[in-house]
Amino acid sequence: MRETPTSGGRAAARLSRLATALALGASALLCVTGPAHAAPAQGPSAVDIPDYQAALAAVKSQAVLNAVCRFLSVPVPQGGSDTPQAIPDKAAPCEGLPAFTVKDPLAVSEITPGFVAGTVQPIPTEAVKLSHLVSSLSVSVDNRQATVMLAPTQGGGWHLAAVREGDSDAVFAGKAEPGGLVFAEPQIRAWYQLTLLTVTPLNDQARQGLNGRASMSLSDYQKQVKARYADKQTGSEYDTKGFSSGYGSAGEEPEPSSAPLVVGGSSAALVLAGGVLLLRRRRRDPVD
């Protein structure tokens, strides 16, 4: 039976609608997962990391290994003293420590200032952004774990920004499921998974951040963080009066000129000042 012009037109219209639906579906998927980058297909470590090979080279470098060894060679900072304390340097930082390697880097995304302020739409590409990379150690060293943090370098690439006690950031960053995106609300140390437009908590702080709910729409979550932080961002009265402690973005670490910021615990930092490694208290900045 020959197809009439009318039936042929209907078939063409159906095909056009199907093509449009497929295109919209692909756009929605890209909106959640983000653009692909040139990186080995080896799971979440390579997802959404620009210049992945440079990041991989950084965490495998001797300079990073030495920084981790220096960090592990001193006790975890304790107490509340703000007095800087010199930390002795070693020519061979890894000497006497068990052998270990640094794992491949993982992406850490965080909520954006615009999302917090309510000035952007509650969609994945506007709500969260890649903040920094984290890598944990292949094995515990003297019953301690550590996390290496890489920050983006201006002009491209990555640099060592911090070495932190524990591996919780890397553990949570590796929890992304297919079609989902793990992100942090660093102000309360909360970790979530975003699937399409639904936010689910990954730790107790995140459950508290969702008011005890098992999940929440991205739109409702935006209302939550706007209520928590919109009046506490950089330049706000909260910031200018000096009440900003505890509202910093974990990914906004300064780029070092000669050595990385090395953080131990939640409020202490080891920094290089005038060629001397010093122990000092760490102060967090407002949301910026």
PDB file of C-alpha atoms in Angstrom:
ATOM      1  CA  MET A   1       0.000   0.000   0.000  1.00  0.00           C
ATOM      2  CA  ARG A   2       1.414   3.317  -1.038  1.00  0.00           C
ATOM      3  CA  GLU A   3       1.858   5.999   1.613  1.00  0.00           C
ATOM      4  CA  THR A   4      -0.238   9.061   0.923  1.00  0.00           C
ATOM      5  CA  PRO A   5       1.293  12.541   1.172  1.00  0.00           C
ATOM      6  CA  THR A   6      -0.788  13.146   4.291  1.00  0.00           C
ATOM      7  CA  SER A   7       0.431  10.008   6.092  1.00  0.00           C
ATOM      8  CA  GLY A   8       3.975  10.725   4.975  1.00  0.00           C
ATOM      9  CA  GLY A   9       3.739  14.178   6.534  1.00  0.00           C
ATOM     10  CA  ARG A  10       2.512  12.727   9.801  1.00  0.00           C
ATOM     11  CA  ALA A  11       5.408  10.253   9.843  1.00  0.00           C
ATOM     12  CA  ALA A  12       7.901  13.029   9.221  1.00  0.00           C
ATOM     13  CA  ALA A  13       6.368  15.069  12.032  1.00  0.00           C
ATOM     14  CA  ARG A  14       6.650  12.110  14.426  1.00  0.00           C
ATOM     15  CA  LEU A  15      10.307  11.618  13.502  1.00  0.00           C
ATOM     16  CA  SER A  16      10.954  15.315  14.050  1.00  0.00           C
ATOM     17  CA  ARG A  17       9.361  15.218  17.501  1.00  0.00           C
ATOM     18  CA  LEU A  18      11.379  12.109  18.398  1.00  0.00           C
ATOM     19  CA  ALA A  19      14.633  13.770  17.310  1.00  0.00           C
ATOM     20  CA  THR A  20      13.766  16.835  19.391  1.00  0.00           C
ATOM     21  CA  ALA A  21      13.012  14.693  22.453  1.00  0.00           C
ATOM     22  CA  LEU A  22      16.311  12.830  22.097  1.00  0.00           C
ATOM     23  CA  ALA A  23      18.209  16.089  21.769  1.00  0.00           C
ATOM     24  CA  LEU A  24      16.545  17.510  24.877  1.00  0.00           C
ATOM     25  CA  GLY A  25      17.312  14.330  26.783  1.00  0.00           C
ATOM     26  CA  ALA A  26      20.968  14.509  25.800  1.00  0.00           C
ATOM     27  CA  SER A  27      21.102  18.162  26.875  1.00  0.00           C
ATOM     28  CA  ALA A  28      19.618  17.296  30.256  1.00  0.00           C
ATOM     29  CA  LEU A  29      22.179  14.544  30.745  1.00  0.00           C
ATOM     30  CA  LEU A  30      25.030  16.903  29.880  1.00  0.00           C
ATOM     31  CA  CYS A  31      23.571  19.458  32.265  1.00  0.00           C
ATOM     32  CA  VAL A  32      23.987  16.979  35.113  1.00  0.00           C
ATOM     33  CA  THR A  33      27.229  15.271  34.218  1.00  0.00           C
ATOM     34  CA  GLY A  34      29.037  18.240  32.667  1.00  0.00           C
ATOM     35  CA  PRO A  35      31.182  18.225  29.522  1.00  0.00           C
ATOM     36  CA  ALA A  36      33.610  15.429  28.872  1.00  0.00           C
ATOM     37  CA  HIS A  37      37.305  16.192  29.170  1.00  0.00           C
ATOM     38  CA  ALA A  38      40.290  14.491  27.661  1.00  0.00           C
ATOM     39  CA  ALA A  39      41.095  11.991  30.388  1.00  0.00           C
ATOM     40  CA  PRO A  40      41.366   8.230  30.751  1.00  0.00           C
ATOM     41  CA  ALA A  41      38.044   6.435  31.237  1.00  0.00           C
ATOM     42  CA  GLN A  42      38.822   5.147  34.701  1.00  0.00           C
ATOM     43  CA  GLY A  43      35.848   6.078  36.815  1.00  0.00           C
ATOM     44  CA  PRO A  44      35.065   9.207  38.831  1.00  0.00           C
ATOM     45  CA  SER A  45      38.708  10.238  39.230  1.00  0.00           C
ATOM     46  CA  ALA A  46      38.806  11.479  35.639  1.00  0.00           C
ATOM     47  CA  VAL A  47      35.302  12.951  35.389  1.00  0.00           C
ATOM     48  CA  ASP A  48      34.993  16.703  34.872  1.00  0.00           C
ATOM     49  CA  ILE A  49      38.663  17.410  35.534  1.00  0.00           C
ATOM     50  CA  PRO A  50      40.184  19.766  32.968  1.00  0.00           C
ATOM     51  CA  ASP A  51      43.851  19.139  32.205  1.00  0.00           C
ATOM     52  CA  TYR A  52      43.609  15.804  34.002  1.00  0.00           C
ATOM     53  CA  GLN A  53      47.074  14.622  32.967  1.00  0.00           C
ATOM     54  CA  ALA A  54      48.649  17.685  34.620  1.00  0.00           C
ATOM     55  CA  ALA A  55      46.704  16.936  37.808  1.00  0.00           C
ATOM     56  CA  LEU A  56      47.812  13.311  37.709  1.00  0.00           C
ATOM     57  CA  ALA A  57      51.436  14.334  37.197  1.00  0.00           C
ATOM     58  CA  ALA A  58      51.193  16.742  40.135  1.00  0.00           C
ATOM     59  CA  VAL A  59      49.955  14.190  42.675  1.00  0.00           C
ATOM     60  CA  LYS A  60      52.581  11.681  41.540  1.00  0.00           C
ATOM     61  CA  SER A  61      55.440  14.194  41.716  1.00  0.00           C
ATOM     62  CA  GLN A  62      58.300  14.027  44.209  1.00  0.00           C
ATOM     63  CA  ALA A  63      57.458  17.536  45.415  1.00  0.00           C
ATOM     64  CA  VAL A  64      53.998  16.440  46.542  1.00  0.00           C
ATOM     65  CA  LEU A  65      55.378  13.256  48.079  1.00  0.00           C
ATOM     66  CA  ASN A  66      57.901  15.320  50.056  1.00  0.00           C
ATOM     67  CA  ALA A  67      55.162  17.690  51.233  1.00  0.00           C
ATOM     68  CA  VAL A  68      53.081  14.756  52.486  1.00  0.00           C
ATOM     69  CA  CYS A  69      56.098  13.280  54.263  1.00  0.00           C
ATOM     70  CA  ARG A  70      56.808  16.593  56.004  1.00  0.00           C
ATOM     71  CA  PHE A  71      53.186  16.732  57.080  1.00  0.00           C
ATOM     72  CA  LEU A  72      53.264  13.181  58.448  1.00  0.00           C
ATOM     73  CA  SER A  73      56.559  13.721  60.255  1.00  0.00           C
ATOM     74  CA  VAL A  74      54.987  16.133  62.786  1.00  0.00           C
ATOM     75  CA  PRO A  75      52.156  15.409  65.236  1.00  0.00           C
ATOM     76  CA  VAL A  76      48.635  16.579  64.462  1.00  0.00           C
ATOM     77  CA  PRO A  77      48.406  20.195  65.776  1.00  0.00           C
ATOM     78  CA  GLN A  78      46.430  20.393  69.010  1.00  0.00           C
ATOM     79  CA  GLY A  79      45.245  23.190  71.300  1.00  0.00           C
ATOM     80  CA  GLY A  80      44.121  26.728  70.591  1.00  0.00           C
ATOM     81  CA  SER A  81      47.344  28.733  70.605  1.00  0.00           C
ATOM     82  CA  ASP A  82      47.731  31.348  67.885  1.00  0.00           C
ATOM     83  CA  THR A  83      51.497  31.654  68.426  1.00  0.00           C
ATOM     84  CA  PRO A  84      53.432  30.499  65.328  1.00  0.00           C
ATOM     85  CA  GLN A  85      55.781  27.611  65.974  1.00  0.00           C
ATOM     86  CA  ALA A  86      58.715  26.785  63.703  1.00  0.00           C
ATOM     87  CA  ILE A  87      58.721  23.232  62.265  1.00  0.00           C
ATOM     88  CA  PRO A  88      62.184  21.872  61.405  1.00  0.00           C
ATOM     89  CA  ASP A  89      62.852  21.029  57.763  1.00  0.00           C
ATOM     90  CA  LYS A  90      64.487  17.779  56.609  1.00  0.00           C
ATOM     91  CA  ALA A  91      66.729  17.187  53.628  1.00  0.00           C
ATOM     92  CA  ALA A  92      65.082  13.787  53.069  1.00  0.00           C
ATOM     93  CA  PRO A  93      61.479  14.266  54.266  1.00  0.00           C
ATOM     94  CA  CYS A  94      60.373  10.666  53.591  1.00  0.00           C
ATOM     95  CA  GLU A  95      63.294   9.022  55.345  1.00  0.00           C
ATOM     96  CA  GLY A  96      62.113   6.700  58.117  1.00  0.00           C
ATOM     97  CA  LEU A  97      58.473   6.649  56.968  1.00  0.00           C
ATOM     98  CA  PRO A  98      56.740   3.567  55.497  1.00  0.00           C
ATOM     99  CA  ALA A  99      56.483   3.544  51.708  1.00  0.00           C
ATOM    100  CA  PHE A 100      53.242   4.928  50.233  1.00  0.00           C
ATOM    101  CA  THR A 101      51.900   6.505  47.071  1.00  0.00           C
ATOM    102  CA  VAL A 102      49.293   9.192  46.411  1.00  0.00           C
ATOM    103  CA  LYS A 103      46.139   7.993  44.644  1.00  0.00           C
ATOM    104  CA  ASP A 104      44.726   9.510  41.452  1.00  0.00           C
ATOM    105  CA  PRO A 105      42.935  12.854  41.942  1.00  0.00           C
ATOM    106  CA  LEU A 106      39.178  13.176  42.385  1.00  0.00           C
ATOM    107  CA  ALA A 107      37.040  16.219  41.594  1.00  0.00           C
ATOM    108  CA  VAL A 108      35.381  18.170  44.407  1.00  0.00           C
ATOM    109  CA  SER A 109      32.455  20.396  43.449  1.00  0.00           C
ATOM    110  CA  GLU A 110      30.940  23.013  45.757  1.00  0.00           C
ATOM    111  CA  ILE A 111      27.863  25.226  45.812  1.00  0.00           C
ATOM    112  CA  THR A 112      28.382  28.509  43.978  1.00  0.00           C
ATOM    113  CA  PRO A 113      28.038  32.028  45.429  1.00  0.00           C
ATOM    114  CA  GLY A 114      25.307  32.794  42.888  1.00  0.00           C
ATOM    115  CA  PHE A 115      23.338  29.733  43.934  1.00  0.00           C
ATOM    116  CA  VAL A 116      23.656  30.748  47.589  1.00  0.00           C
ATOM    117  CA  ALA A 117      22.580  34.314  46.826  1.00  0.00           C
ATOM    118  CA  GLY A 118      19.616  33.103  44.779  1.00  0.00           C
ATOM    119  CA  THR A 119      20.729  35.050  41.711  1.00  0.00           C
ATOM    120  CA  VAL A 120      21.005  31.986  39.433  1.00  0.00           C
ATOM    121  CA  GLN A 121      18.517  29.285  38.520  1.00  0.00           C
ATOM    122  CA  PRO A 122      18.463  26.032  40.555  1.00  0.00           C
ATOM    123  CA  ILE A 123      19.953  23.879  37.807  1.00  0.00           C
ATOM    124  CA  PRO A 124      23.086  21.720  38.152  1.00  0.00           C
ATOM    125  CA  THR A 125      25.328  23.839  35.925  1.00  0.00           C
ATOM    126  CA  GLU A 126      24.573  26.956  37.993  1.00  0.00           C
ATOM    127  CA  ALA A 127      24.285  25.371  41.444  1.00  0.00           C
ATOM    128  CA  VAL A 128      27.708  23.750  41.735  1.00  0.00           C
ATOM    129  CA  LYS A 129      31.139  24.151  40.211  1.00  0.00           C
ATOM    130  CA  LEU A 130      34.456  22.311  40.273  1.00  0.00           C
ATOM    131  CA  SER A 131      36.379  23.713  43.227  1.00  0.00           C
ATOM    132  CA  HIS A 132      39.521  21.629  43.694  1.00  0.00           C
ATOM    133  CA  LEU A 133      40.924  18.111  43.492  1.00  0.00           C
ATOM    134  CA  VAL A 134      41.708  15.694  46.300  1.00  0.00           C
ATOM    135  CA  SER A 135      43.872  12.586  46.553  1.00  0.00           C
ATOM    136  CA  SER A 136      44.292  10.271  49.520  1.00  0.00           C
ATOM    137  CA  LEU A 137      47.183   7.918  50.296  1.00  0.00           C
ATOM    138  CA  SER A 138      47.429   4.321  49.117  1.00  0.00           C
ATOM    139  CA  VAL A 139      47.947   3.126  52.704  1.00  0.00           C
ATOM    140  CA  SER A 140      47.828   4.569  56.202  1.00  0.00           C
ATOM    141  CA  VAL A 141      51.188   5.820  57.440  1.00  0.00           C
ATOM    142  CA  ASP A 142      51.801   5.249  61.147  1.00  0.00           C
ATOM    143  CA  ASN A 143      48.024   4.938  61.606  1.00  0.00           C
ATOM    144  CA  ARG A 144      47.383   8.260  59.866  1.00  0.00           C
ATOM    145  CA  GLN A 145      45.727   9.127  56.578  1.00  0.00           C
ATOM    146  CA  ALA A 146      46.159  12.371  54.687  1.00  0.00           C
ATOM    147  CA  THR A 147      44.499  14.188  51.805  1.00  0.00           C
ATOM    148  CA  VAL A 148      46.395  16.115  49.143  1.00  0.00           C
ATOM    149  CA  MET A 149      44.463  19.083  47.759  1.00  0.00           C
ATOM    150  CA  LEU A 150      45.202  20.571  44.330  1.00  0.00           C
ATOM    151  CA  ALA A 151      43.942  24.025  43.344  1.00  0.00           C
ATOM    152  CA  PRO A 152      43.696  25.321  39.768  1.00  0.00           C
ATOM    153  CA  THR A 153      46.636  27.402  38.618  1.00  0.00           C
ATOM    154  CA  GLN A 154      45.933  30.660  36.837  1.00  0.00           C
ATOM    155  CA  GLY A 155      46.451  30.072  33.139  1.00  0.00           C
ATOM    156  CA  GLY A 156      45.907  26.323  33.365  1.00  0.00           C
ATOM    157  CA  GLY A 157      47.151  23.305  35.275  1.00  0.00           C
ATOM    158  CA  TRP A 158      47.107  22.481  38.968  1.00  0.00           C
ATOM    159  CA  HIS A 159      49.271  23.192  42.005  1.00  0.00           C
ATOM    160  CA  LEU A 160      49.537  21.742  45.496  1.00  0.00           C
ATOM    161  CA  ALA A 161      47.435  23.855  47.859  1.00  0.00           C
ATOM    162  CA  ALA A 162      47.188  21.745  50.998  1.00  0.00           C
ATOM    163  CA  VAL A 163      47.802  18.491  52.789  1.00  0.00           C
ATOM    164  CA  ARG A 164      45.109  17.717  55.337  1.00  0.00           C
ATOM    165  CA  GLU A 165      44.642  15.189  58.077  1.00  0.00           C
ATOM    166  CA  GLY A 166      42.322  12.272  57.253  1.00  0.00           C
ATOM    167  CA  ASP A 167      40.788  11.121  53.977  1.00  0.00           C
ATOM    168  CA  SER A 168      37.082  11.938  54.366  1.00  0.00           C
ATOM    169  CA  ASP A 169      37.055  14.416  51.455  1.00  0.00           C
ATOM    170  CA  ALA A 170      38.464  11.812  49.082  1.00  0.00           C
ATOM    171  CA  VAL A 171      36.066   9.142  50.399  1.00  0.00           C
ATOM    172  CA  PHE A 172      33.024  11.342  49.741  1.00  0.00           C
ATOM    173  CA  ALA A 173      34.341  12.599  46.392  1.00  0.00           C
ATOM    174  CA  GLY A 174      34.559   8.969  45.249  1.00  0.00           C
ATOM    175  CA  LYS A 175      30.909   8.202  46.075  1.00  0.00           C
ATOM    176  CA  ALA A 176      29.468   9.588  42.840  1.00  0.00           C
ATOM    177  CA  GLU A 177      27.068   7.111  41.232  1.00  0.00           C
ATOM    178  CA  PRO A 178      26.389   6.869  37.473  1.00  0.00           C
ATOM    179  CA  GLY A 179      24.311   9.892  36.487  1.00  0.00           C
ATOM    180  CA  GLY A 180      24.978  11.605  39.810  1.00  0.00           C
ATOM    181  CA  LEU A 181      27.294  14.376  40.971  1.00  0.00           C
ATOM    182  CA  VAL A 182      28.773  14.606  44.468  1.00  0.00           C
ATOM    183  CA  PHE A 183      29.186  18.110  45.852  1.00  0.00           C
ATOM    184  CA  ALA A 184      30.051  19.755  49.157  1.00  0.00           C
ATOM    185  CA  GLU A 185      28.539  22.480  51.283  1.00  0.00           C
ATOM    186  CA  PRO A 186      31.873  23.226  52.997  1.00  0.00           C
ATOM    187  CA  GLN A 187      30.482  25.741  55.456  1.00  0.00           C
ATOM    188  CA  ILE A 188      28.917  22.901  57.484  1.00  0.00           C
ATOM    189  CA  ARG A 189      31.128  20.085  56.123  1.00  0.00           C
ATOM    190  CA  ALA A 190      28.149  18.518  54.394  1.00  0.00           C
ATOM    191  CA  TRP A 191      28.328  16.196  51.389  1.00  0.00           C
ATOM    192  CA  TYR A 192      25.453  15.540  48.984  1.00  0.00           C
ATOM    193  CA  GLN A 193      24.702  13.732  45.745  1.00  0.00           C
ATOM    194  CA  LEU A 194      22.813  15.542  43.002  1.00  0.00           C
ATOM    195  CA  THR A 195      20.858  13.332  40.593  1.00  0.00           C
ATOM    196  CA  LEU A 196      18.940  15.273  37.959  1.00  0.00           C
ATOM    197  CA  LEU A 197      17.281  17.891  40.211  1.00  0.00           C
ATOM    198  CA  THR A 198      17.199  15.899  43.457  1.00  0.00           C
ATOM    199  CA  VAL A 199      19.644  16.399  46.337  1.00  0.00           C
ATOM    200  CA  THR A 200      20.320  13.496  48.742  1.00  0.00           C
ATOM    201  CA  PRO A 201      22.567  13.621  51.843  1.00  0.00           C
ATOM    202  CA  LEU A 202      25.744  11.559  52.209  1.00  0.00           C
ATOM    203  CA  ASN A 203      26.652  12.362  55.829  1.00  0.00           C
ATOM    204  CA  ASP A 204      25.056  13.536  59.077  1.00  0.00           C
ATOM    205  CA  GLN A 205      25.875  17.192  58.416  1.00  0.00           C
ATOM    206  CA  ALA A 206      24.098  16.968  55.067  1.00  0.00           C
ATOM    207  CA  ARG A 207      21.046  15.365  56.670  1.00  0.00           C
ATOM    208  CA  GLN A 208      20.948  18.267  59.090  1.00  0.00           C
ATOM    209  CA  GLY A 209      21.344  20.621  56.133  1.00  0.00           C
ATOM    210  CA  LEU A 210      18.185  19.116  54.619  1.00  0.00           C
ATOM    211  CA  ASN A 211      16.334  19.420  57.932  1.00  0.00           C
ATOM    212  CA  GLY A 212      16.364  15.659  58.403  1.00  0.00           C
ATOM    213  CA  ARG A 213      14.727  14.891  55.060  1.00  0.00           C
ATOM    214  CA  ALA A 214      15.883  11.915  52.978  1.00  0.00           C
ATOM    215  CA  SER A 215      15.985  14.076  49.837  1.00  0.00           C
ATOM    216  CA  MET A 216      15.056  17.526  48.578  1.00  0.00           C
ATOM    217  CA  SER A 217      14.599  19.229  45.248  1.00  0.00           C
ATOM    218  CA  LEU A 218      17.464  21.423  44.115  1.00  0.00           C
ATOM    219  CA  SER A 219      15.099  24.394  44.208  1.00  0.00           C
ATOM    220  CA  ASP A 220      14.177  23.767  47.851  1.00  0.00           C
ATOM    221  CA  TYR A 221      17.836  23.170  48.725  1.00  0.00           C
ATOM    222  CA  GLN A 222      18.682  26.571  47.242  1.00  0.00           C
ATOM    223  CA  LYS A 223      16.182  28.144  49.630  1.00  0.00           C
ATOM    224  CA  GLN A 224      17.927  26.395  52.531  1.00  0.00           C
ATOM    225  CA  VAL A 225      21.444  27.623  51.694  1.00  0.00           C
ATOM    226  CA  LYS A 226      20.180  31.107  50.826  1.00  0.00           C
ATOM    227  CA  ALA A 227      18.670  31.351  54.306  1.00  0.00           C
ATOM    228  CA  ARG A 228      21.918  30.112  55.851  1.00  0.00           C
ATOM    229  CA  TYR A 229      24.512  32.177  53.965  1.00  0.00           C
ATOM    230  CA  ALA A 230      23.089  34.817  51.632  1.00  0.00           C
ATOM    231  CA  ASP A 231      23.761  37.585  54.186  1.00  0.00           C
ATOM    232  CA  LYS A 232      27.214  36.263  55.085  1.00  0.00           C
ATOM    233  CA  GLN A 233      29.051  36.427  51.767  1.00  0.00           C
ATOM    234  CA  THR A 234      32.109  38.537  50.980  1.00  0.00           C
ATOM    235  CA  GLY A 235      31.343  42.237  51.385  1.00  0.00           C
ATOM    236  CA  SER A 236      28.343  41.668  53.627  1.00  0.00           C
ATOM    237  CA  GLU A 237      27.948  43.373  56.999  1.00  0.00           C
ATOM    238  CA  TYR A 238      28.628  39.967  58.576  1.00  0.00           C
ATOM    239  CA  ASP A 239      31.955  39.870  56.739  1.00  0.00           C
ATOM    240  CA  THR A 240      33.029  43.486  57.275  1.00  0.00           C
ATOM    241  CA  LYS A 241      32.376  43.311  61.026  1.00  0.00           C
ATOM    242  CA  GLY A 242      34.727  40.346  61.305  1.00  0.00           C
ATOM    243  CA  PHE A 243      32.239  37.578  62.086  1.00  0.00           C
ATOM    244  CA  SER A 244      33.232  35.443  59.103  1.00  0.00           C
ATOM    245  CA  SER A 245      34.852  32.476  60.849  1.00  0.00           C
ATOM    246  CA  GLY A 246      33.244  29.219  59.781  1.00  0.00           C
ATOM    247  CA  TYR A 247      31.724  30.388  56.503  1.00  0.00           C
ATOM    248  CA  GLY A 248      34.665  29.860  54.167  1.00  0.00           C
ATOM    249  CA  SER A 249      34.781  27.952  50.899  1.00  0.00           C
ATOM    250  CA  ALA A 250      37.190  25.064  51.212  1.00  0.00           C
ATOM    251  CA  GLY A 251      38.284  25.418  47.608  1.00  0.00           C
ATOM    252  CA  GLU A 252      39.370  29.035  47.804  1.00  0.00           C
ATOM    253  CA  GLU A 253      42.971  28.486  48.898  1.00  0.00           C
ATOM    254  CA  PRO A 254      45.616  31.033  47.867  1.00  0.00           C
ATOM    255  CA  GLU A 255      48.111  29.994  45.245  1.00  0.00           C
ATOM    256  CA  PRO A 256      51.480  29.521  46.942  1.00  0.00           C
ATOM    257  CA  SER A 257      54.581  31.314  45.758  1.00  0.00           C
ATOM    258  CA  SER A 258      57.185  28.866  47.047  1.00  0.00           C
ATOM    259  CA  ALA A 259      55.509  26.160  49.133  1.00  0.00           C
ATOM    260  CA  PRO A 260      52.031  24.782  49.770  1.00  0.00           C
ATOM    261  CA  LEU A 261      49.716  25.557  52.601  1.00  0.00           C
ATOM    262  CA  VAL A 262      49.696  22.398  54.703  1.00  0.00           C
ATOM    263  CA  VAL A 263      46.646  22.016  56.905  1.00  0.00           C
ATOM    264  CA  GLY A 264      46.409  19.688  59.886  1.00  0.00           C
ATOM    265  CA  GLY A 265      43.148  19.220  61.708  1.00  0.00           C
ATOM    266  CA  SER A 266      40.213  21.592  61.396  1.00  0.00           C
ATOM    267  CA  SER A 267      41.759  24.878  62.571  1.00  0.00           C
ATOM    268  CA  ALA A 268      45.570  24.709  62.353  1.00  0.00           C
ATOM    269  CA  ALA A 269      47.861  25.297  59.391  1.00  0.00           C
ATOM    270  CA  LEU A 270      51.494  24.765  58.526  1.00  0.00           C
ATOM    271  CA  VAL A 271      52.710  27.495  56.193  1.00  0.00           C
ATOM    272  CA  LEU A 272      56.017  28.583  54.734  1.00  0.00           C
ATOM    273  CA  ALA A 273      56.896  32.139  55.788  1.00  0.00           C
ATOM    274  CA  GLY A 274      60.307  33.554  54.992  1.00  0.00           C
ATOM    275  CA  GLY A 275      61.656  30.085  54.286  1.00  0.00           C
ATOM    276  CA  VAL A 276      60.562  28.736  57.695  1.00  0.00           C
ATOM    277  CA  LEU A 277      57.711  26.274  58.140  1.00  0.00           C
ATOM    278  CA  LEU A 278      55.387  27.673  60.817  1.00  0.00           C
ATOM    279  CA  LEU A 279      52.446  26.261  62.714  1.00  0.00           C
ATOM    280  CA  ARG A 280      49.528  28.656  63.097  1.00  0.00           C
ATOM    281  CA  ARG A 281      45.806  28.730  63.672  1.00  0.00           C
ATOM    282  CA  ARG A 282      43.616  28.678  60.559  1.00  0.00           C
ATOM    283  CA  ARG A 283      40.861  31.258  60.006  1.00  0.00           C
ATOM    284  CA  ARG A 284      38.107  30.651  57.485  1.00  0.00           C
ATOM    285  CA  ASP A 285      36.681  33.355  55.248  1.00  0.00           C
ATOM    286  CA  PRO A 286      33.103  34.201  54.329  1.00  0.00           C
ATOM    287  CA  VAL A 287      31.374  32.646  51.326  1.00  0.00           C
ATOM    288  CA  ASP A 288      32.845  34.338  48.263  1.00  0.00           C
TER     289      ASP A 288
END
